[in-house]
DNA sequence: TCTGGGGTCCTAGGACCC
DNA sequence: TCTGGGGTCCTAGGACCC
């Protein structure tokens, strides 16, 4: 069967978090809105197009965004709502084709090569998909379609908001050449700076540099990758199953944490959250990583890989304390703590019986059960409940927002 | 303007094994 | 016991993405 030449589609929801918020609060329509942290250290996770016109963009400190756009309506994130909306969107996408590769909560690649019998053109497919998503969820989306992943992704960006862009086969390099090299998927701030030193401003400039030169300057892996992308060569197929490799939680504190006791208390809270996330996902972690960010933003990690997979707060907390010792934080103020698990094992797999932690599994399983039925606040650890008449704890003022990507 | 939270992948060195 | 080379795993840091 003949396939569409432009057989890869990239679907991207427009200002996803903002649009989900607008569904339930119509007063947010037509005005500048940002979803993100409301505290002094919060950043913008998602900005409406009205806000973007005032220079507000994601990852910008919220305080800056408010100064930039005094009329900005700021909404704290609601990850559960975005998760539910995401599931609804993906269900609609999968009704068009099973060949879907999710990239995040709000975007995906689709292999539409085989859909020629159902749609007269790639654009016809895109129109049908966007209408179905809007009809089913009320949410706007944009679609880019091209012969390779890189171009489909860049095209959906150019199609925004609420549009479609097809890059016809044969026009790939002409489409890429005038764009700034920073627009290339995989060129961030650091690589951009190094490319500038080479005199590279546009993707066309990049394509004119010999691959060997790029490999020498950027390393063989990145060098050959960028050399290929700049020439619109991107053989990566649309792939289905994405396997989770790590699960982590982290928290930036409104005020820096100081002293061992405060850090231990926060690590216990994190061990609790991480254990809950691991068990909900059906995993146990052989590897545990502690992340510490200091007041000057310098960041260190300490990790340990053991033999036994862990998924109880009790065991994760013990591992975290051992890592905290190794980090030798001392009295330095800490603005962020993080705890993560990797080397994930299927929790259902038979595990070595560890007598030292006997009983915790069952106890925490029961606690988890209560949380699932009555919410996370139904059960708390005695150590985490604020005792009366205690001096104010630095950094305890930040609620756990658990925000996700825009 | 002072920088969130949750991920993936790459690099580079060292340990260890054959 | 003056020592090759490859494979694999672990650790730490960093770039990048949404």
GROMACS .gro file of N, CA, C and O in nm, chain A residues 124-226:
model
  412
  124UNK      N    1  -0.558   1.672   0.560
  124UNK     CA    2  -0.693   1.623   0.593
  124UNK      C    3  -0.692   1.545   0.724
  124UNK      O    4  -0.782   1.559   0.807
  125UNK      N    5  -0.588   1.464   0.741
  125UNK     CA    6  -0.576   1.391   0.867
  125UNK      C    7  -0.564   1.487   0.984
  125UNK      O    8  -0.630   1.474   1.087
  126UNK      N    9  -0.476   1.588   0.969
  126UNK     CA   10  -0.452   1.682   1.079
  126UNK      C   11  -0.580   1.756   1.117
  126UNK      O   12  -0.610   1.774   1.235
  127UNK      N   13  -0.656   1.797   1.015
  127UNK     CA   14  -0.781   1.869   1.044
  127UNK      C   15  -0.877   1.781   1.122
  127UNK      O   16  -0.940   1.825   1.218
  128UNK      N   17  -0.886   1.652   1.080
  128UNK     CA   18  -0.978   1.560   1.146
  128UNK      C   19  -0.935   1.535   1.291
  128UNK      O   20  -1.019   1.533   1.382
  129UNK      N   21  -0.805   1.518   1.310
  129UNK     CA   22  -0.757   1.491   1.446
  129UNK      C   23  -0.781   1.610   1.537
  129UNK      O   24  -0.832   1.595   1.650
  130UNK      N   25  -0.748   1.730   1.490
  130UNK     CA   26  -0.764   1.848   1.576
  130UNK      C   27  -0.911   1.872   1.607
  130UNK      O   28  -0.946   1.912   1.718
  131UNK      N   29  -0.997   1.846   1.510
  131UNK     CA   30  -1.141   1.865   1.535
  131UNK      C   31  -1.190   1.763   1.639
  131UNK      O   32  -1.271   1.797   1.726
  132UNK      N   33  -1.137   1.642   1.632
  132UNK     CA   34  -1.179   1.540   1.728
  132UNK      C   35  -1.131   1.575   1.868
  132UNK      O   36  -1.204   1.558   1.967
  133UNK      N   37  -1.008   1.625   1.878
  133UNK     CA   38  -0.956   1.662   2.011
  133UNK      C   39  -1.037   1.779   2.068
  133UNK      O   40  -1.078   1.777   2.184
  134UNK      N   41  -1.065   1.876   1.984
  134UNK     CA   42  -1.142   1.989   2.035
  134UNK      C   43  -1.285   1.948   2.068
  134UNK      O   44  -1.340   1.989   2.172
  135UNK      N   45  -1.342   1.864   1.983
  135UNK     CA   46  -1.478   1.819   2.009
  135UNK      C   47  -1.488   1.736   2.136
  135UNK      O   48  -1.582   1.747   2.213
  136UNK      N   49  -1.387   1.652   2.160
  136UNK     CA   50  -1.392   1.562   2.274
  136UNK      C   51  -1.349   1.625   2.405
  136UNK      O   52  -1.394   1.584   2.512
  137UNK      N   53  -1.260   1.726   2.398
  137UNK     CA   54  -1.204   1.780   2.523
  137UNK      C   55  -1.220   1.932   2.534
  137UNK      O   56  -1.198   1.987   2.641
  138UNK      N   57  -1.255   1.998   2.425
  138UNK     CA   58  -1.263   2.143   2.428
  138UNK      C   59  -1.128   2.211   2.421
  138UNK      O   60  -1.119   2.332   2.439
  139UNK      N   61  -1.021   2.134   2.394
  139UNK     CA   62  -0.887   2.190   2.400
  139UNK      C   63  -0.828   2.210   2.261
  139UNK      O   64  -0.843   2.124   2.173
  140UNK      N   65  -0.756   2.323   2.241
  140UNK     CA   66  -0.692   2.348   2.112
  140UNK      C   67  -0.557   2.277   2.101
  140UNK      O   68  -0.487   2.258   2.200
  141UNK      N   69  -0.523   2.241   1.979
  141UNK     CA   70  -0.395   2.174   1.955
  141UNK      C   71  -0.340   2.219   1.821
  141UNK      O   72  -0.410   2.279   1.742
  142UNK      N   73  -0.212   2.189   1.799
  142UNK     CA   74  -0.150   2.217   1.670
  142UNK      C   75  -0.080   2.091   1.621
  142UNK      O   76  -0.038   2.008   1.702
  143UNK      N   77  -0.069   2.080   1.487
  143UNK     CA   78  -0.011   1.960   1.428
  143UNK      C   79   0.091   1.999   1.322
  143UNK      O   80   0.065   2.086   1.239
  144UNK      N   81   0.207   1.934   1.329
  144UNK     CA   82   0.307   1.948   1.224
  144UNK      C   83   0.325   1.814   1.156
  144UNK      O   84   0.322   1.710   1.221
  145UNK      N   85   0.343   1.815   1.023
  145UNK     CA   86   0.357   1.690   0.949
  145UNK      C   87   0.473   1.703   0.851
  145UNK      O   88   0.487   1.804   0.782
  146UNK      N   89   0.556   1.598   0.850
  146UNK     CA   90   0.674   1.603   0.764
  146UNK      C   91   0.724   1.462   0.738
  146UNK      O   92   0.662   1.363   0.778
  147UNK      N   93   0.839   1.454   0.673
  147UNK     CA   94   0.895   1.323   0.639
  147UNK      C   95   0.978   1.266   0.754
  147UNK      O   96   1.007   1.147   0.754
  148UNK      N   97   1.022   1.351   0.846
  148UNK     CA   98   1.103   1.304   0.960
  148UNK      C   99   1.055   1.371   1.088
  148UNK      O  100   0.990   1.476   1.087
  149UNK      N  101   1.093   1.309   1.199
  149UNK     CA  102   1.049   1.357   1.331
  149UNK      C  103   1.087   1.502   1.357
  149UNK      O  104   1.005   1.583   1.400
  150UNK      N  105   1.215   1.534   1.333
  150UNK     CA  106   1.263   1.668   1.363
  150UNK      C  107   1.174   1.774   1.299
  150UNK      O  108   1.135   1.872   1.363
  151UNK      N  109   1.143   1.755   1.171
  151UNK     CA  110   1.067   1.857   1.099
  151UNK      C  111   0.921   1.859   1.141
  151UNK      O  112   0.859   1.966   1.144
  152UNK      N  113   0.865   1.743   1.174
  152UNK     CA  114   0.727   1.740   1.221
  152UNK      C  115   0.716   1.821   1.350
  152UNK      O  116   0.624   1.900   1.370
  153UNK      N  117   0.816   1.802   1.436
  153UNK     CA  118   0.815   1.873   1.566
  153UNK      C  119   0.831   2.023   1.546
  153UNK      O  120   0.760   2.103   1.606
  154UNK      N  121   0.923   2.062   1.460
  154UNK     CA  122   0.942   2.205   1.438
  154UNK      C  123   0.820   2.265   1.368
  154UNK      O  124   0.782   2.380   1.395
  155UNK      N  125   0.758   2.188   1.282
  155UNK     CA  126   0.641   2.240   1.210
  155UNK      C  127   0.523   2.263   1.304
  155UNK      O  128   0.449   2.361   1.289
  156UNK      N  129   0.505   2.175   1.403
  156UNK     CA  130   0.393   2.198   1.495
  156UNK      C  131   0.416   2.327   1.573
  156UNK      O  132   0.322   2.399   1.605
  157UNK      N  133   0.542   2.355   1.602
  157UNK     CA  134   0.573   2.481   1.669
  157UNK      C  135   0.538   2.601   1.582
  157UNK      O  136   0.479   2.699   1.630
  158UNK      N  137   0.571   2.591   1.454
  158UNK     CA  138   0.539   2.701   1.363
  158UNK      C  139   0.389   2.713   1.336
  158UNK      O  140   0.341   2.818   1.297
  159UNK      N  141   0.317   2.603   1.355
  159UNK     CA  142   0.173   2.604   1.328
  159UNK      C  143   0.094   2.671   1.440
  159UNK      O  144  -0.020   2.711   1.422
  160UNK      N  145   0.154   2.684   1.557
  160UNK     CA  146   0.083   2.736   1.674
  160UNK      C  147   0.048   2.883   1.660
  160UNK      O  148   0.120   2.957   1.596
  161UNK      N  149  -0.062   2.924   1.729
  161UNK     CA  150  -0.157   2.839   1.798
  161UNK      C  151  -0.269   2.790   1.706
  161UNK      O  152  -0.306   2.859   1.611
  162UNK      N  153  -0.320   2.672   1.740
  162UNK     CA  154  -0.442   2.620   1.677
  162UNK      C  155  -0.429   2.609   1.525
  162UNK      O  156  -0.516   2.654   1.452
  163UNK      N  157  -0.319   2.550   1.479
  163UNK     CA  158  -0.300   2.543   1.334
  163UNK      C  159  -0.235   2.413   1.288
  163UNK      O  160  -0.209   2.322   1.367
  164UNK      N  161  -0.211   2.407   1.157
  164UNK     CA  162  -0.148   2.291   1.094
  164UNK      C  163  -0.040   2.341   1.000
  164UNK      O  164  -0.058   2.442   0.933
  165UNK      N  165   0.074   2.271   0.999
  165UNK     CA  166   0.175   2.301   0.898
  165UNK      C  167   0.232   2.171   0.844
  165UNK      O  168   0.276   2.085   0.920
  166UNK      N  169   0.227   2.156   0.711
  166UNK     CA  170   0.287   2.041   0.645
  166UNK      C  171   0.413   2.089   0.575
  166UNK      O  172   0.410   2.188   0.502
  167UNK      N  173   0.525   2.020   0.600
  167UNK     CA  174   0.648   2.049   0.528
  167UNK      C  175   0.657   1.946   0.415
  167UNK      O  176   0.685   1.830   0.440
  168UNK      N  177   0.632   1.989   0.291
  168UNK     CA  178   0.626   1.891   0.181
  168UNK      C  179   0.761   1.823   0.160
  168UNK      O  180   0.866   1.886   0.176
  169UNK      N  181   0.755   1.695   0.122
  169UNK     CA  182   0.877   1.622   0.090
  169UNK      C  183   0.954   1.696  -0.018
  169UNK      O  184   0.896   1.746  -0.114
  170UNK      N  185   1.084   1.708   0.001
  170UNK     CA  186   1.166   1.779  -0.097
  170UNK      C  187   1.198   1.922  -0.056
  170UNK      O  188   1.289   1.983  -0.112
  171UNK      N  189   1.123   1.975   0.040
  171UNK     CA  190   1.147   2.115   0.081
  171UNK      C  191   1.213   2.123   0.219
  171UNK      O  192   1.223   2.232   0.276
  172UNK      N  193   1.258   2.010   0.269
  172UNK     CA  194   1.306   2.005   0.408
  172UNK      C  195   1.420   2.103   0.435
  172UNK      O  196   1.418   2.179   0.531
  173UNK      N  197   1.522   2.098   0.350
  173UNK     CA  198   1.640   2.179   0.380
  173UNK      C  199   1.611   2.327   0.362
  173UNK      O  200   1.665   2.411   0.435
  174UNK      N  201   1.525   2.359   0.267
  174UNK     CA  202   1.488   2.500   0.248
  174UNK      C  203   1.410   2.551   0.370
  174UNK      O  204   1.422   2.667   0.409
  175UNK      N  205   1.332   2.462   0.430
  175UNK     CA  206   1.255   2.500   0.549
  175UNK      C  207   1.349   2.527   0.667
  175UNK      O  208   1.332   2.621   0.744
  176UNK      N  209   1.450   2.441   0.679
  176UNK     CA  210   1.540   2.449   0.795
  176UNK      C  211   1.640   2.565   0.785
  176UNK      O  212   1.667   2.632   0.884
  177UNK      N  213   1.696   2.583   0.666
  177UNK     CA  214   1.817   2.665   0.651
  177UNK      C  215   1.811   2.803   0.716
  177UNK      O  216   1.906   2.842   0.784
  178UNK      N  217   1.703   2.881   0.701
  178UNK     CA  218   1.705   3.017   0.756
  178UNK      C  219   1.682   3.024   0.907
  178UNK      O  220   1.697   3.131   0.966
  179UNK      N  221   1.642   2.911   0.968
  179UNK     CA  222   1.607   2.917   1.111
  179UNK      C  223   1.731   2.931   1.199
  179UNK      O  224   1.836   2.878   1.166
  180UNK      N  225   1.717   2.998   1.311
  180UNK     CA  226   1.830   3.007   1.405
  180UNK      C  227   1.866   2.869   1.458
  180UNK      O  228   1.777   2.786   1.481
  181UNK      N  229   1.994   2.846   1.477
  181UNK     CA  230   2.039   2.713   1.514
  181UNK      C  231   1.983   2.671   1.650
  181UNK      O  232   1.962   2.554   1.679
  182UNK      N  233   1.950   2.770   1.733
  182UNK     CA  234   1.894   2.743   1.865
  182UNK      C  235   1.758   2.674   1.853
  182UNK      O  236   1.711   2.608   1.946
  183UNK      N  237   1.692   2.689   1.737
  183UNK     CA  238   1.560   2.627   1.718
  183UNK      C  239   1.570   2.476   1.698
  183UNK      O  240   1.470   2.405   1.705
  184UNK      N  241   1.691   2.429   1.674
  184UNK     CA  242   1.708   2.285   1.650
  184UNK      C  243   1.684   2.208   1.779
  184UNK      O  244   1.731   2.246   1.886
  185UNK      N  245   1.611   2.102   1.768
  185UNK     CA  246   1.577   2.017   1.882
  185UNK      C  247   1.704   1.952   1.934
  185UNK      O  248   1.766   1.872   1.862
  186UNK      N  249   1.747   1.989   2.052
  186UNK     CA  250   1.870   1.934   2.107
  186UNK      C  251   1.981   2.036   2.121
  186UNK      O  252   2.085   2.007   2.179
  187UNK      N  253   1.960   2.155   2.065
  187UNK     CA  254   2.056   2.264   2.084
  187UNK      C  255   2.004   2.355   2.194
  187UNK      O  256   1.908   2.429   2.174
  188UNK      N  257   2.064   2.346   2.310
  188UNK     CA  258   2.026   2.431   2.422
  188UNK      C  259   2.124   2.545   2.437
  188UNK      O  260   2.200   2.577   2.345
  189UNK      N  261   2.123   2.605   2.555
  189UNK     CA  262   2.203   2.723   2.579
  189UNK      C  263   2.352   2.696   2.561
  189UNK      O  264   2.424   2.771   2.495
  190UNK      N  265   2.399   2.586   2.620
  190UNK     CA  266   2.543   2.556   2.619
  190UNK      C  267   2.593   2.527   2.478
  190UNK      O  268   2.695   2.582   2.434
  191UNK      N  269   2.521   2.442   2.406
  191UNK     CA  270   2.563   2.408   2.271
  191UNK      C  271   2.554   2.529   2.179
  191UNK      O  272   2.638   2.550   2.092
  192UNK      N  273   2.450   2.610   2.203
  192UNK     CA  274   2.434   2.731   2.123
  192UNK      C  275   2.556   2.822   2.136
  192UNK      O  276   2.608   2.873   2.037
  193UNK      N  277   2.604   2.837   2.261
  193UNK     CA  278   2.721   2.923   2.284
  193UNK      C  279   2.843   2.869   2.209
  193UNK      O  280   2.919   2.945   2.150
  194UNK      N  281   2.859   2.738   2.210
  194UNK     CA  282   2.975   2.682   2.142
  194UNK      C  283   2.963   2.695   1.991
  194UNK      O  284   3.063   2.716   1.920
  195UNK      N  285   2.841   2.682   1.941
  195UNK     CA  286   2.822   2.696   1.796
  195UNK      C  287   2.845   2.841   1.752
  195UNK      O  288   2.898   2.866   1.644
  196UNK      N  289   2.805   2.934   1.839
  196UNK     CA  290   2.829   3.076   1.806
  196UNK      C  291   2.978   3.102   1.788
  196UNK      O  292   3.018   3.178   1.701
  197UNK      N  293   3.058   3.036   1.872
  197UNK     CA  294   3.203   3.055   1.860
  197UNK      C  295   3.255   3.005   1.725
  197UNK      O  296   3.359   3.050   1.678
  198UNK      N  297   3.182   2.909   1.668
  198UNK     CA  298   3.219   2.859   1.536
  198UNK      C  299   3.164   2.947   1.424
  198UNK      O  300   3.180   2.916   1.306
  199UNK      N  301   3.096   3.053   1.463
  199UNK     CA  302   3.038   3.141   1.362
  199UNK      C  303   2.907   3.089   1.304
  199UNK      O  304   2.865   3.133   1.198
  200UNK      N  305   2.843   2.999   1.375
  200UNK     CA  306   2.718   2.940   1.326
  200UNK      C  307   2.600   3.017   1.383
  200UNK      O  308   2.584   3.025   1.504
  201UNK      N  309   2.517   3.074   1.297
  201UNK     CA  310   2.398   3.144   1.342
  201UNK      C  311   2.271   3.069   1.302
  201UNK      O  312   2.178   3.054   1.380
  202UNK      N  313   2.268   3.020   1.178
  202UNK     CA  314   2.148   2.953   1.129
  202UNK      C  315   2.175   2.803   1.109
  202UNK      O  316   2.289   2.758   1.109
  203UNK      N  317   2.065   2.730   1.089
  203UNK     CA  318   2.080   2.588   1.064
  203UNK      C  319   2.151   2.564   0.931
  203UNK      O  320   2.228   2.470   0.915
  204UNK      N  321   2.129   2.658   0.837
  204UNK     CA  322   2.202   2.650   0.710
  204UNK      C  323   2.352   2.661   0.732
  204UNK      O  324   2.431   2.588   0.671
  205UNK      N  325   2.392   2.752   0.820
  205UNK     CA  326   2.535   2.765   0.854
  205UNK      C  327   2.587   2.631   0.908
  205UNK      O  328   2.695   2.586   0.871
  206UNK      N  329   2.509   2.573   0.997
  206UNK     CA  330   2.551   2.448   1.059
  206UNK      C  331   2.571   2.339   0.954
  206UNK      O  332   2.667   2.261   0.959
  207UNK      N  333   2.479   2.335   0.857
  207UNK     CA  334   2.486   2.231   0.754
  207UNK      C  335   2.609   2.247   0.666
  207UNK      O  336   2.652   2.152   0.600
  208UNK      N  337   2.666   2.367   0.665
  208UNK     CA  338   2.782   2.390   0.578
  208UNK      C  339   2.914   2.352   0.647
  208UNK      O  340   3.018   2.358   0.585
  209UNK      N  341   2.906   2.316   0.774
  209UNK     CA  342   3.028   2.279   0.846
  209UNK      C  343   3.051   2.129   0.835
  209UNK      O  344   2.958   2.051   0.853
  210UNK      N  345   3.174   2.089   0.803
  210UNK     CA  346   3.202   1.946   0.788
  210UNK      C  347   3.172   1.871   0.918
  210UNK      O  348   3.201   1.922   1.027
  211UNK      N  349   3.117   1.752   0.904
  211UNK     CA  350   3.081   1.673   1.021
  211UNK      C  351   3.203   1.649   1.111
  211UNK      O  352   3.192   1.654   1.234
  212UNK      N  353   3.319   1.628   1.051
  212UNK     CA  354   3.439   1.600   1.130
  212UNK      C  355   3.472   1.718   1.222
  212UNK      O  356   3.513   1.699   1.336
  213UNK      N  357   3.451   1.840   1.172
  213UNK     CA  358   3.477   1.958   1.254
  213UNK      C  359   3.383   1.961   1.375
  213UNK      O  360   3.424   1.987   1.487
  214UNK      N  361   3.255   1.935   1.348
  214UNK     CA  362   3.157   1.935   1.457
  214UNK      C  363   3.190   1.829   1.561
  214UNK      O  364   3.180   1.852   1.681
  215UNK      N  365   3.231   1.713   1.513
  215UNK     CA  366   3.265   1.604   1.606
  215UNK      C  367   3.384   1.642   1.693
  215UNK      O  368   3.390   1.609   1.811
  216UNK      N  369   3.480   1.711   1.633
  216UNK     CA  370   3.596   1.754   1.710
  216UNK      C  371   3.556   1.854   1.818
  216UNK      O  372   3.602   1.848   1.931
  217UNK      N  373   3.467   1.945   1.782
  217UNK     CA  374   3.432   2.053   1.875
  217UNK      C  375   3.326   2.013   1.977
  217UNK      O  376   3.321   2.067   2.087
  218UNK      N  377   3.237   1.924   1.940
  218UNK     CA  378   3.122   1.893   2.026
  218UNK      C  379   3.123   1.750   2.078
  218UNK      O  380   3.034   1.712   2.154
  219UNK      N  381   3.220   1.673   2.038
  219UNK     CA  382   3.217   1.531   2.072
  219UNK      C  383   3.151   1.452   1.961
  219UNK      O  384   3.068   1.507   1.888
  220UNK      N  385   3.189   1.326   1.946
  220UNK     CA  386   3.143   1.248   1.831
  220UNK      C  387   2.991   1.226   1.828
  220UNK      O  388   2.930   1.230   1.722
  221UNK      N  389   2.934   1.209   1.946
  221UNK     CA  390   2.792   1.177   1.949
  221UNK      C  391   2.706   1.297   1.908
  221UNK      O  392   2.628   1.292   1.813
  222UNK      N  393   2.726   1.408   1.980
  222UNK     CA  394   2.648   1.529   1.950
  222UNK      C  395   2.685   1.584   1.812
  222UNK      O  396   2.599   1.628   1.737
  223UNK      N  397   2.815   1.578   1.778
  223UNK     CA  398   2.859   1.632   1.650
  223UNK      C  399   2.791   1.566   1.531
  223UNK      O  400   2.737   1.634   1.444
  224UNK      N  401   2.791   1.434   1.531
  224UNK     CA  402   2.731   1.367   1.414
  224UNK      C  403   2.579   1.380   1.417
  224UNK      O  404   2.515   1.388   1.312
  225UNK      N  405   2.523   1.384   1.537
  225UNK     CA  406   2.378   1.402   1.548
  225UNK      C  407   2.335   1.536   1.488
  225UNK      O  408   2.242   1.542   1.406
  226UNK      N  409   2.403   1.642   1.528
  226UNK     CA  410   2.364   1.775   1.479
  226UNK      C  411   2.395   1.791   1.330
  226UNK      O  412   2.321   1.858   1.258
   0.00000   0.00000   0.00000
